[in-house]
Short mmCIF file of C-alpha atoms and ligand atoms in Angstrom, two decimals:
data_model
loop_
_atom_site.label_atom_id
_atom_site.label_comp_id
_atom_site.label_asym_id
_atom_site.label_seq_id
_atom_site.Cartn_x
_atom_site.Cartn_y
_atom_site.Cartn_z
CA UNK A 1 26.66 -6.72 -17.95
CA UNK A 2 26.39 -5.16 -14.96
CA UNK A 3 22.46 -4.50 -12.96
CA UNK A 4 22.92 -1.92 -10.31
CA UNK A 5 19.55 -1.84 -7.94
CA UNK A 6 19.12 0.81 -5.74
CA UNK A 7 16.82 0.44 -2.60
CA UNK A 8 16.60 -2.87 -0.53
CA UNK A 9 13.24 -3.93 0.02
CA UNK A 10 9.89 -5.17 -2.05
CA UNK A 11 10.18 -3.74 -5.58
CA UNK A 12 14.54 -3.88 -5.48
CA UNK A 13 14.39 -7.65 -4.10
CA UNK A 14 11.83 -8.55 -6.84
CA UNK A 15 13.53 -6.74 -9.41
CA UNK A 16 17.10 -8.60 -8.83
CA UNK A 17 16.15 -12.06 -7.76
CA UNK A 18 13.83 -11.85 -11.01
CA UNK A 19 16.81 -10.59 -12.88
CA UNK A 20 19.01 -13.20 -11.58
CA UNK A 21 16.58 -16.22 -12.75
CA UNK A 22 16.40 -14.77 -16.78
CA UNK A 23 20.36 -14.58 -17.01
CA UNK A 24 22.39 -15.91 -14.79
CA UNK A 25 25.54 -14.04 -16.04
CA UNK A 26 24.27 -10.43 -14.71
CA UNK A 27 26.64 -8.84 -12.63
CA UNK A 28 23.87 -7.84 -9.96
CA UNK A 29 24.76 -5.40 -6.67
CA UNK A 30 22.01 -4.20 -4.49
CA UNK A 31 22.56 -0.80 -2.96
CA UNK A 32 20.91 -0.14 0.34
CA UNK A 33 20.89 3.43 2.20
CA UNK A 34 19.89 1.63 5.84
CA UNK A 35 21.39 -1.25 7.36
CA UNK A 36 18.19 -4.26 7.12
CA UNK A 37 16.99 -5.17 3.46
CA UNK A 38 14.00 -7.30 2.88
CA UNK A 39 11.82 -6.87 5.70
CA UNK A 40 8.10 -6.27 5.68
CA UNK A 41 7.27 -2.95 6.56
CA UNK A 42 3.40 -3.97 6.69
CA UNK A 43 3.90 -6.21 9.40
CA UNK A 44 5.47 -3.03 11.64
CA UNK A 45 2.03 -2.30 13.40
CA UNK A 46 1.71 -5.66 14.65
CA UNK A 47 5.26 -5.50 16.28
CA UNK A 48 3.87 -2.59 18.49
CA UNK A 49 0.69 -4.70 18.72
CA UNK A 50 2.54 -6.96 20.15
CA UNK A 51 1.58 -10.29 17.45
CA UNK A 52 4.73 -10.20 15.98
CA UNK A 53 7.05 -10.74 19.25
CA UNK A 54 10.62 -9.22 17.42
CA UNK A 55 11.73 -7.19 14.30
CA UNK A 56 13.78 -9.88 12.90
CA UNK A 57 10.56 -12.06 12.30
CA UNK A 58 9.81 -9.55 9.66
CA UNK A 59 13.05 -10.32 7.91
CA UNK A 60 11.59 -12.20 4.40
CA UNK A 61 15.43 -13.05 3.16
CA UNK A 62 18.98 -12.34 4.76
CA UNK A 63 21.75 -10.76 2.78
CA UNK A 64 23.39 -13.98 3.26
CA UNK A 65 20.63 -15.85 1.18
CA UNK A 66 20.89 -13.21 -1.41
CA UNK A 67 24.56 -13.67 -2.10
CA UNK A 68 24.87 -17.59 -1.29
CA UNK A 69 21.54 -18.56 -2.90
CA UNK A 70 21.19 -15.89 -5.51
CA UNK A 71 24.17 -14.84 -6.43
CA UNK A 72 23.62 -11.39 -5.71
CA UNK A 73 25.39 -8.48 -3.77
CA UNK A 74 24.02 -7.05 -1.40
CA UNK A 75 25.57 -3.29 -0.30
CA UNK A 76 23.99 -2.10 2.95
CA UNK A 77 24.88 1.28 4.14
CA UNK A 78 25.25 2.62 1.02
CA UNK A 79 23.14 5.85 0.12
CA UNK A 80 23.21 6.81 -3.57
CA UNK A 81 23.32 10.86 -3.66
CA UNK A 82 23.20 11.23 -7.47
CA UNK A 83 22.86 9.22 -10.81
CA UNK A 84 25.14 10.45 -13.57
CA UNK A 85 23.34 8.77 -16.32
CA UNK A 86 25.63 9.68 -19.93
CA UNK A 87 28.49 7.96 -17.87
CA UNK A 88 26.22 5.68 -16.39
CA UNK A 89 27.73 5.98 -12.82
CA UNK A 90 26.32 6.10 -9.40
CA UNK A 91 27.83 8.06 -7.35
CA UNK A 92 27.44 6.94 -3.58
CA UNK A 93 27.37 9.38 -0.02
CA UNK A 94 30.75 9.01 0.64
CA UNK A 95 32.05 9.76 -2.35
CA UNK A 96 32.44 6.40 -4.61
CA UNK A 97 31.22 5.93 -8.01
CA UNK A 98 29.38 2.55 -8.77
CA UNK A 99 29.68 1.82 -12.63
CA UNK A 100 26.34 0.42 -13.55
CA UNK A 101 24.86 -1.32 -17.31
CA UNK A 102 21.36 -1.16 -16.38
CA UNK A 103 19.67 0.44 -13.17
CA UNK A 104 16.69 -0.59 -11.53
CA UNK A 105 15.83 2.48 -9.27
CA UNK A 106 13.47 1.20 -5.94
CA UNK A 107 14.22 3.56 -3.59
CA UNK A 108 10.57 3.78 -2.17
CA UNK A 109 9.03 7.20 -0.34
CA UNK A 110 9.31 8.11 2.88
CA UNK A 111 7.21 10.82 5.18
CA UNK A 112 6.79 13.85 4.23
CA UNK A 113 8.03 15.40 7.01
CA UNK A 114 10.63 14.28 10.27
CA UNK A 115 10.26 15.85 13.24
CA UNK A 116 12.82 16.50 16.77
CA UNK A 117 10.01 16.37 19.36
CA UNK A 118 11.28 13.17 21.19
CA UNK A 119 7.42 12.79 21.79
CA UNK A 120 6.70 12.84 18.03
CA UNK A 121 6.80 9.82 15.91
CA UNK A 122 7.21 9.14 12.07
CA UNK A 123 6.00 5.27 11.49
CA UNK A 124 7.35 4.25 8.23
CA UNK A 125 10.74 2.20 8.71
CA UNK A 126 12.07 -0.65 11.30
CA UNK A 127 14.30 1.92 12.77
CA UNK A 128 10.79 3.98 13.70
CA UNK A 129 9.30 1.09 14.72
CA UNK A 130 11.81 0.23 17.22
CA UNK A 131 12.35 3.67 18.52
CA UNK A 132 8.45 4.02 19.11
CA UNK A 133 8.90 0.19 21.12
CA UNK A 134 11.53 1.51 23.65
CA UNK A 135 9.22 4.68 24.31
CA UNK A 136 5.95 2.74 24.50
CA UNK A 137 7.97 0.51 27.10
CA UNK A 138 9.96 3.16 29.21
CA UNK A 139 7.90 6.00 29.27
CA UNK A 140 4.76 4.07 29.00
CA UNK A 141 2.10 7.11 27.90
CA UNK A 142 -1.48 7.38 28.50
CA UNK A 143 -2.86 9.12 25.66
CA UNK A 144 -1.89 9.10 21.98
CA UNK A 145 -3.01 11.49 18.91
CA UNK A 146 -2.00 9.88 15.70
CA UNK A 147 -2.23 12.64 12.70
CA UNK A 148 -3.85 11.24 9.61
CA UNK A 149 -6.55 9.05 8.60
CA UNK A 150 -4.86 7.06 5.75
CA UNK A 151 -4.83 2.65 6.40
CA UNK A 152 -1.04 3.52 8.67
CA UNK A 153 -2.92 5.83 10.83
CA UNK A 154 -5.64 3.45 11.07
CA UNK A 155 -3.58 0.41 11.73
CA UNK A 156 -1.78 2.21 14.36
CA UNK A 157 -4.58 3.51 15.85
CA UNK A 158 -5.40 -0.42 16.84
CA UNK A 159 -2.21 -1.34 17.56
CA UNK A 160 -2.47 1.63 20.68
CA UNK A 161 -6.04 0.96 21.45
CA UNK A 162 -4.41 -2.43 21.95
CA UNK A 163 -1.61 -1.44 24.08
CA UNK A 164 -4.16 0.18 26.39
CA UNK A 165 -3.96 4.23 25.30
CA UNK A 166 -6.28 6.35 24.84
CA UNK A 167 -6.52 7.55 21.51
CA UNK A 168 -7.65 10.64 19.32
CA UNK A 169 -7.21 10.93 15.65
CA UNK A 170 -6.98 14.44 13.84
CA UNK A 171 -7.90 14.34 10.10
CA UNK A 172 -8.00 17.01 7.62
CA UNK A 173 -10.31 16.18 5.73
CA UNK A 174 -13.64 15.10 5.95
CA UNK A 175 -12.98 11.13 4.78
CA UNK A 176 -10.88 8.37 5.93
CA UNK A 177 -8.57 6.17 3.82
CA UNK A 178 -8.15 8.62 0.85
CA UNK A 179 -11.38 7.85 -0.66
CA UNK A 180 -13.51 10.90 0.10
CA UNK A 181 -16.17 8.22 0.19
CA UNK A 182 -18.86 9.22 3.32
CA UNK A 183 -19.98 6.12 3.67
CA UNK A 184 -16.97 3.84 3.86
CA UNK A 185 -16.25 6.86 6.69
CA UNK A 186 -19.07 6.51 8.55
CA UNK A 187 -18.72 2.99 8.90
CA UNK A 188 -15.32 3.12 10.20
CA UNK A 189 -15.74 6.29 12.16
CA UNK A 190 -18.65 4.11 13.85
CA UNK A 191 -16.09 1.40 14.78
CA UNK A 192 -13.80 3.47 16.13
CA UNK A 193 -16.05 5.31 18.16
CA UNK A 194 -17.12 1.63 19.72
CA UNK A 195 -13.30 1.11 20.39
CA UNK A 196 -13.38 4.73 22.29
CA UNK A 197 -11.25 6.34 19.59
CA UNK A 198 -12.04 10.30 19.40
CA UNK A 199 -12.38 11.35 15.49
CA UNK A 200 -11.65 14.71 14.57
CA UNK A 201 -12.67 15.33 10.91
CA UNK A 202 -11.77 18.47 9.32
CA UNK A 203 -8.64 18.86 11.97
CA UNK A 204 -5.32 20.09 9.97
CA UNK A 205 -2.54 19.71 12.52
CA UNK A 206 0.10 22.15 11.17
CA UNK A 207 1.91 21.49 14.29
CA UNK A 208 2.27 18.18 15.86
CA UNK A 209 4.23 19.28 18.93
CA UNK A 210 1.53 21.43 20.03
CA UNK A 211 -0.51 18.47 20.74
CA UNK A 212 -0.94 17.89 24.53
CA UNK A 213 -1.20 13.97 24.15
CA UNK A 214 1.84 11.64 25.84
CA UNK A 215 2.85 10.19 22.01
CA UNK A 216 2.11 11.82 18.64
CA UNK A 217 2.24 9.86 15.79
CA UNK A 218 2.45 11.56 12.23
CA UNK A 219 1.50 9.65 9.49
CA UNK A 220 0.34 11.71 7.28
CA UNK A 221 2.03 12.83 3.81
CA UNK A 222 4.42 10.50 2.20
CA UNK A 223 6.94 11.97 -0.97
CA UNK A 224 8.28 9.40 -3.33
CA UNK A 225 12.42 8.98 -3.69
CA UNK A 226 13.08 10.49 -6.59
CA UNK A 227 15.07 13.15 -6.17
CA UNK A 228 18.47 11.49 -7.69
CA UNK A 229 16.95 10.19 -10.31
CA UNK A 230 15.24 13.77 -11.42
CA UNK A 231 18.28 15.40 -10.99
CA UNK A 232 19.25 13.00 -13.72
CA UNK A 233 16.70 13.83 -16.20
CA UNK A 234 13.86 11.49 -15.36
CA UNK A 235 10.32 12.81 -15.89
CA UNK A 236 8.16 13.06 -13.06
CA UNK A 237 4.39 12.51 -12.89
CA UNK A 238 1.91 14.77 -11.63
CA UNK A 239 2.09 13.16 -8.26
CA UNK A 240 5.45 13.82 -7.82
CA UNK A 241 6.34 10.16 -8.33
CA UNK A 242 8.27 8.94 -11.58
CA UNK A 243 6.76 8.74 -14.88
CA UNK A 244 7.45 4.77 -15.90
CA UNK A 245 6.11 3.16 -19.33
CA UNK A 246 4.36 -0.10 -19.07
CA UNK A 247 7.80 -2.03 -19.16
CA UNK A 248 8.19 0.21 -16.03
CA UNK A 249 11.33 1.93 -17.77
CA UNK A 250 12.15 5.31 -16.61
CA UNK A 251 12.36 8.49 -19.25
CA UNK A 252 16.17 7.75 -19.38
CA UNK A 253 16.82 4.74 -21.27
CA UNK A 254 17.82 1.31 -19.59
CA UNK A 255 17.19 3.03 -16.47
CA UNK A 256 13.81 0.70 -15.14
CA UNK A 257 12.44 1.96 -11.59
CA UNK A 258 9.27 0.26 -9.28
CA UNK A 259 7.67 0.46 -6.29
CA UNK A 260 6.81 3.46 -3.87
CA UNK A 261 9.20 6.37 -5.75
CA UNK A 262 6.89 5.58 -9.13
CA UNK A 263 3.07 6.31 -10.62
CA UNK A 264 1.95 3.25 -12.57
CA UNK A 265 -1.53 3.02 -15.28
CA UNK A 266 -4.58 3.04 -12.87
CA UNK A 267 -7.10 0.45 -15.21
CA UNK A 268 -10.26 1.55 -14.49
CA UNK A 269 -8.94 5.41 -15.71
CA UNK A 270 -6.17 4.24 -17.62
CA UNK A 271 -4.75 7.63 -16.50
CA UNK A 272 -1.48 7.19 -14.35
CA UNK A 273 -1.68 6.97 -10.50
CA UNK A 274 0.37 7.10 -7.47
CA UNK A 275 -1.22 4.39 -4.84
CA UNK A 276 1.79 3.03 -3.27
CA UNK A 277 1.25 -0.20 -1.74
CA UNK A 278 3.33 -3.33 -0.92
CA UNK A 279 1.75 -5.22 -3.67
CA UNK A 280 2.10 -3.34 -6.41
CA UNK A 281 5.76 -3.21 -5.29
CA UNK A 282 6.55 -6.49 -5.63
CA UNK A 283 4.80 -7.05 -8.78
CA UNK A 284 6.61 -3.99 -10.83
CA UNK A 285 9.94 -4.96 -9.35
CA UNK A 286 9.39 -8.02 -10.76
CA UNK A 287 8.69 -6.33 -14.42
CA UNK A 288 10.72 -3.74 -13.77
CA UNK A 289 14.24 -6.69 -12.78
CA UNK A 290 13.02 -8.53 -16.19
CA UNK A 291 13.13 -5.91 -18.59
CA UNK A 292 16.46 -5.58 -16.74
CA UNK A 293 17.84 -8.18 -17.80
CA UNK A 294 16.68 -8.54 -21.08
CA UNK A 295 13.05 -10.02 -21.34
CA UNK A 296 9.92 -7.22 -22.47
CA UNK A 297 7.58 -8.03 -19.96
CA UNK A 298 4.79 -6.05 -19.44
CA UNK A 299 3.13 -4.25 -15.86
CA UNK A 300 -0.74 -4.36 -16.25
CA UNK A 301 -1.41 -1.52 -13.43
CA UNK A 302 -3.29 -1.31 -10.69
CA UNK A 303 -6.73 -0.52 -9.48
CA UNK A 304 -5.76 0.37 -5.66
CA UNK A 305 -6.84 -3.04 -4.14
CA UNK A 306 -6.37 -2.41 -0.38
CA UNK A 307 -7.66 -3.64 2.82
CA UNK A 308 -7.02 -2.87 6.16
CA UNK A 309 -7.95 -4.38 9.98
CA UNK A 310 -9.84 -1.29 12.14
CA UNK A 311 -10.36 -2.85 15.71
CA UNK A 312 -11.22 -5.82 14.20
CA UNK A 313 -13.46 -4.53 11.54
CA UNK A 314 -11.97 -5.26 7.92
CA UNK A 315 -12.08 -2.63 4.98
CA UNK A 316 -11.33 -3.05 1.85
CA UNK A 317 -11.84 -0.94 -1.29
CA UNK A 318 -10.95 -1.31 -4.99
CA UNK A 319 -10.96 0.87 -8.08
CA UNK A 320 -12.98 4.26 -7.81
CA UNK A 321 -15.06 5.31 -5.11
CA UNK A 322 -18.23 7.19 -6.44
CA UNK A 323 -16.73 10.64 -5.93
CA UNK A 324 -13.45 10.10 -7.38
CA UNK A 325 -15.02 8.21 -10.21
CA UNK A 326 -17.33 11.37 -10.93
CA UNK A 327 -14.00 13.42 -10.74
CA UNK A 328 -12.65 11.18 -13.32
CA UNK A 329 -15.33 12.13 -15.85
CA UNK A 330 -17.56 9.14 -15.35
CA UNK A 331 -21.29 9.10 -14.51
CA UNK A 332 -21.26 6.39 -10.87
CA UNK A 333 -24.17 4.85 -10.40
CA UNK A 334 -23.81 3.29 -6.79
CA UNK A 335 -25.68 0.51 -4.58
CA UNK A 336 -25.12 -0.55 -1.36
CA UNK A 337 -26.40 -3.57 0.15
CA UNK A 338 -25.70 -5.08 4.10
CA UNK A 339 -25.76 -8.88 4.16
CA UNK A 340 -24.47 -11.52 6.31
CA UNK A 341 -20.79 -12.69 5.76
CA UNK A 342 -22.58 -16.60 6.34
CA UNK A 343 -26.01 -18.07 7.90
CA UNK A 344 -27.34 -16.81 11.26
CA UNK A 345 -26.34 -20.03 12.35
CA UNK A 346 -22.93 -20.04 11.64
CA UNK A 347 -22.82 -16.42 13.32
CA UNK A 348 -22.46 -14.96 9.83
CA UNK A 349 -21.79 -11.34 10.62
CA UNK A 350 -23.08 -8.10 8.99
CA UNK A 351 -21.12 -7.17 5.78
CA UNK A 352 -21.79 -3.44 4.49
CA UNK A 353 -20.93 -3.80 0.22
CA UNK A 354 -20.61 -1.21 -2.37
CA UNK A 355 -20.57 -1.66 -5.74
CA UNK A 356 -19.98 1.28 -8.40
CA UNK A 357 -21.03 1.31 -12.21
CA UNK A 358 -20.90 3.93 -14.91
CA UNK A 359 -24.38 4.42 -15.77
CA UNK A 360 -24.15 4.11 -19.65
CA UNK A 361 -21.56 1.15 -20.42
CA UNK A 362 -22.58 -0.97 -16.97
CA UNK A 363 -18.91 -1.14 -16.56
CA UNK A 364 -17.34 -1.77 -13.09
CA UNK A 365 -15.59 1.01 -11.39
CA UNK A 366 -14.84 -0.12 -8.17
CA UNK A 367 -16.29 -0.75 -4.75
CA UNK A 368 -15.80 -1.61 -0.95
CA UNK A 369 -16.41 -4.82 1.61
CA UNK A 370 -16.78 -3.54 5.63
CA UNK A 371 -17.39 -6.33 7.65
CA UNK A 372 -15.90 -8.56 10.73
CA UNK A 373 -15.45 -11.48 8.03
CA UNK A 374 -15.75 -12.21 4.71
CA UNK A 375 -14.48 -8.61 3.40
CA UNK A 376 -11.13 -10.07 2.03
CA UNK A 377 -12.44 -12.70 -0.77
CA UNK A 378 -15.27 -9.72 -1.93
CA UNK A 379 -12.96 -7.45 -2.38
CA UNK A 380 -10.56 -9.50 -4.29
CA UNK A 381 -13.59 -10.71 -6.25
CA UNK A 382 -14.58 -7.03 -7.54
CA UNK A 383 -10.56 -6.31 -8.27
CA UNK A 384 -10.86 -9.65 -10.36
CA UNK A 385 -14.13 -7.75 -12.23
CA UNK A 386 -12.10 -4.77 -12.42
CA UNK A 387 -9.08 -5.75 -14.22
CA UNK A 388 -11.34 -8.04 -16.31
CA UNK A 389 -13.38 -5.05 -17.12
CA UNK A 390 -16.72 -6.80 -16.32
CA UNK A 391 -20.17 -5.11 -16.47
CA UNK A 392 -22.27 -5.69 -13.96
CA UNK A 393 -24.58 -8.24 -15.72
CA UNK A 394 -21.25 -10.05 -15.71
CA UNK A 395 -20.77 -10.20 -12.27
CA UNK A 396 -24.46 -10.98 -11.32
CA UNK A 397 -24.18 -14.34 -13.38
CA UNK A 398 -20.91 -15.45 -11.56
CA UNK A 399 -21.12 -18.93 -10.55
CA UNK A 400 -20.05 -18.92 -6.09
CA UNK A 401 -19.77 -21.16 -4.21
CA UNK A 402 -22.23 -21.79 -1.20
CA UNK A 403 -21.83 -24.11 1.97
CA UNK A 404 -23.27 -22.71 5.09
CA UNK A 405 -19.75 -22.65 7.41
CA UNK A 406 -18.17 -20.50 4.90
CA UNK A 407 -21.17 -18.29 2.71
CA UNK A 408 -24.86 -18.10 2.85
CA UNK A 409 -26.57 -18.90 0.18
CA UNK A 410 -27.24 -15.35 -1.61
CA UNK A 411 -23.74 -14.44 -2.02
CA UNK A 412 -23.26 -10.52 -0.52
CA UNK A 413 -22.02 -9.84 -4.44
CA UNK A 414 -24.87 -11.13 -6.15
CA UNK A 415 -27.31 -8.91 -4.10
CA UNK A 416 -25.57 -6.01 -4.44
CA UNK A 417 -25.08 -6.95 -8.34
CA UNK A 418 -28.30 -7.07 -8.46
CA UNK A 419 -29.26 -3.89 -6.56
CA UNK A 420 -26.75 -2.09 -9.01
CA UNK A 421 -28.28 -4.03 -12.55
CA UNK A 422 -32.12 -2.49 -10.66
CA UNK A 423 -30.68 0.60 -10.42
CA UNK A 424 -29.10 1.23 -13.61
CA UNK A 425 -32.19 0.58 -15.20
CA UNK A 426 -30.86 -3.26 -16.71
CA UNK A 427 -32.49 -5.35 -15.07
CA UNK A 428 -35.09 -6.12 -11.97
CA UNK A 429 -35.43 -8.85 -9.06
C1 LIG B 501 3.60 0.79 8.57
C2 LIG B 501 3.32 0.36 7.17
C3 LIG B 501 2.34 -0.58 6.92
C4 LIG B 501 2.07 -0.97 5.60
N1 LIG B 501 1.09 -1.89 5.38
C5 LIG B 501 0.83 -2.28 4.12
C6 LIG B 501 -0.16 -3.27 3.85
O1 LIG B 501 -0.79 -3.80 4.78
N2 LIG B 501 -0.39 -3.62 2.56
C7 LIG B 501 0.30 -3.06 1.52
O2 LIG B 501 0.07 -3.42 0.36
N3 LIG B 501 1.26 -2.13 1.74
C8 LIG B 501 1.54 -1.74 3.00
N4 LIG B 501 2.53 -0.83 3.24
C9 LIG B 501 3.25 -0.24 2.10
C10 LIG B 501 4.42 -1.11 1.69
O3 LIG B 501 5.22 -1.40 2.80
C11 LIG B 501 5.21 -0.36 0.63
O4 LIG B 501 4.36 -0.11 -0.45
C12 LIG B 501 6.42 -1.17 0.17
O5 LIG B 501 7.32 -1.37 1.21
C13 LIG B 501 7.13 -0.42 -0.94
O6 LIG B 501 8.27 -1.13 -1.31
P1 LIG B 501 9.44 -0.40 -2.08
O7 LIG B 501 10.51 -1.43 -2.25
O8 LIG B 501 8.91 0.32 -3.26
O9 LIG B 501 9.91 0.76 -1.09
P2 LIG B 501 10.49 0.69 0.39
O10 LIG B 501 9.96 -0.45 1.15
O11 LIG B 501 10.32 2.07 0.94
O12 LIG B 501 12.04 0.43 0.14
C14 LIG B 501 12.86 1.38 -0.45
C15 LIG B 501 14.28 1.20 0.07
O13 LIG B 501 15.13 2.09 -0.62
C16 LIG B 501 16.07 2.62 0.28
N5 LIG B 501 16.56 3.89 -0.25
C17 LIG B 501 15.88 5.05 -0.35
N6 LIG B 501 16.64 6.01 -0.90
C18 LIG B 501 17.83 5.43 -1.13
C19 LIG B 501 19.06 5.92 -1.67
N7 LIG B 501 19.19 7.18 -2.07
N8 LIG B 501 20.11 5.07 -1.76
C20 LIG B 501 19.99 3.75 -1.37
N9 LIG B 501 18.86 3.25 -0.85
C21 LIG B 501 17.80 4.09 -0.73
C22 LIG B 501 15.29 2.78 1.56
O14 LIG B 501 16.15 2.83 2.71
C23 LIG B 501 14.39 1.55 1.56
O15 LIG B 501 14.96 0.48 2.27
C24 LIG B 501 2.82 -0.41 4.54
C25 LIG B 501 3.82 0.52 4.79
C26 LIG B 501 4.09 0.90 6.09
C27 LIG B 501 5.17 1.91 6.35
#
């Protein structure tokens, strides 16, 4: 039987290595539109940063390993224009047809828009990584305007500040990160305003190139690949990205896609949702290369788990933030607590939490960790609570650990556990 995968990164890799380990008889052939597979586009900032000192460091796996160690063919170069599903064909950019079995379709999204100004930047592949490197080191500019607020922008507006520009960042809205949550802003906005970064809330730039700065860096807008595939007869969601089942199968049958290009179940709404992160990639390509190949595994969703590194200050959010959770028909009761990340005398640092309920069940909708230290295990403590669907009495009678170097000895999520239990009426001090 013969797996075709289409797209070369997270969610295909995941999906054909996991295909190859349940049957070891799968004819398996990766098909890759750019020239590098299996690189990790998250680490990109930190090449301009200059932590990560060349491209290739990013590489996870060569094509080598995948056809020596895997057993698995690996087609660079080779952009798949359309899917003709009753004759279950692929047919490729320069004309060839690929006769595929099963398809796993992981072809990822990609900004919404490209621009010619040689002064304006995209920042979503290798390729734009390495073009922004060789302008950052010839024409070395001053000043920099990076369009959008979302974790890229955010990432890239520390990787600059790092490099020495001056910086000014144009969002549209009124929020950072996608939350529409004021206080997560204001916490950030207050951080970048110590690192000299100019915010401009409420700023639509329609046109980059009319910005005056040296560089312009657009991050805003991404569109899920899916075009091929919807030509095809695939549903799409809402979002734009493609409607998968749990199984992570496509509306066309033995046609499984993951990653970026599709919406997966959110579990706090249990609605679908399109939050595409490198995660949540490499978990459904996983699900997504099993069913594959045979097995009926199962993707649980998501709850948006994120964090992201804001000169230095780290913020993380999970699930619902109080006004998207009120758009989602719930009643949010919030509390918010500041605590140290560890004892004064192990410089334990402030740590700004947030913890969301729904007023009548006590369930967990989500939250946020802001803080020097420490925000990383909260956060991934709450997303635990989420996809556990705890109450908040649950979470106030977790058992943490305490030892002065690493917590102090009122754990940041009990108080604000606490806080929340006061608040909705459950239970006092
Ligand atoms: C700068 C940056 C920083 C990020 N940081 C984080 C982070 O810190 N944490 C996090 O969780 N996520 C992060 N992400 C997101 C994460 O990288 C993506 O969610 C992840 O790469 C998605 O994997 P994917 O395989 O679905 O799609 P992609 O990585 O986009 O891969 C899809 C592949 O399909 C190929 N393709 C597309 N169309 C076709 C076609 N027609 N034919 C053949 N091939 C095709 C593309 O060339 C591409 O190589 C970041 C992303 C960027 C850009």
């Amino acid at each position: 039987m013969g797996l075709v995968v289409v797209g070369g990164q997270a969610a295909g890799l995941s999906a054909a290595s996991r295909a190859r380990r349940i049957d070891q008889s799968l004819d398996i052939t990766v098909l890759e539109k750019g020239s590098r597979i299996s690189y990790g586009a998250c680490g990109l900032p930190y090449f301009i940063e200059g932590q990560v000192r060349k491209l290739d460091d990013l590489t996870v796996y060569t094509p080598d390993f995948f056809e020596r160690d895997r057993n698995i063919r690996i087609r660079a170069n080779a952009e798949v224009v359309a899917v003709e599903h009753p004759k279950r064909e692929i047919v490729l950019q320069t004309g060839e047809r690929v006769r595929y079995d099963r398809l796993v379709w992981a072809a990822g999204a990609r900004p919404k828009l490209r621009f010619t100004d040689p002064r304006v930047f995209d920042f979503h592949t290798a390729i734009d990584a390495e073009r922004l490197q060789r302008f950052l080191d010839e024409l070395r500019p001053k000043t920099a305007a990076i369009v959008g607020g979302s974790y890229i922008g955010l990432e890239m507006v520390t990787a600059l500040r790092a490099r020495g520009l001056k910086v000014e960042l144009f969002e549209a809205t009124d929020s950072l990160l996608q939350r529409h949550d004021s206080h997560l802003t204001a916490l950030v906005a207050k951080r970048l305003e110590r690192c000299c970064v100019m915010v401009r809330f409420n700023t639509r730039v329609a046109d980059p190139s009319s910005l005056p700065h040296d560089l312009i860096l657009a991050t805003a807008g991404l569109a899920p690949n899916v075009e091929a595939l919807a030509a095809a007869g695939a549903e799409i969601g809402r979002s734009g990205a493609l409607r998968v089942s749990d199984r992570c199968e496509t509306t066309l049958h033995g046609v499984y896609a993951a990653g970026d290009c599709c919406e997966t179940d959110h579990i706090v709404t249990n609605r679908p949702a399109w939050i595409p992160l490198g995660t949540t990639a490499n978990k459904m390509g996983r699900v997504a290369g099993a069913n594959a190949a045979g097995r009926r595994d199962r993707f649980q969703g998501i709850a948006g788990t994120s964090i992201v590194r804001v000169c230095g200050l780290g913020v993380a959010s999970t699930g619902l933030s109080e006004a998207q959770a009120r758009a989602e028909g719930f009643h949010p009761v919030v509390a918010r607590i500041e605590a140290k990340s560890k004892p004064k005398y192990f410089l334990g640092r402030p740590l700004h939490v947030e913890l969301i309920a729904d007023s009548g069940s006590g369930r967990l909708l989500g939250g946020s960790v802001v803080g020097d230290d420490g925000a990383l295990a909260r956060i991934d403590v709450i997303a635990t609570a989420l996809a556990a669907r705890m109450k908040v009495e649950d979470l106030a009678a977790v058992d943490f650990a305490y030892t002065p170097p690493f917590a102090p000895v009122m754990e940041p999520l009990l108080i604000v556990a606490q806080q929340l239990l006061k608040d909705l009426g459950r239970s006092a001090w």
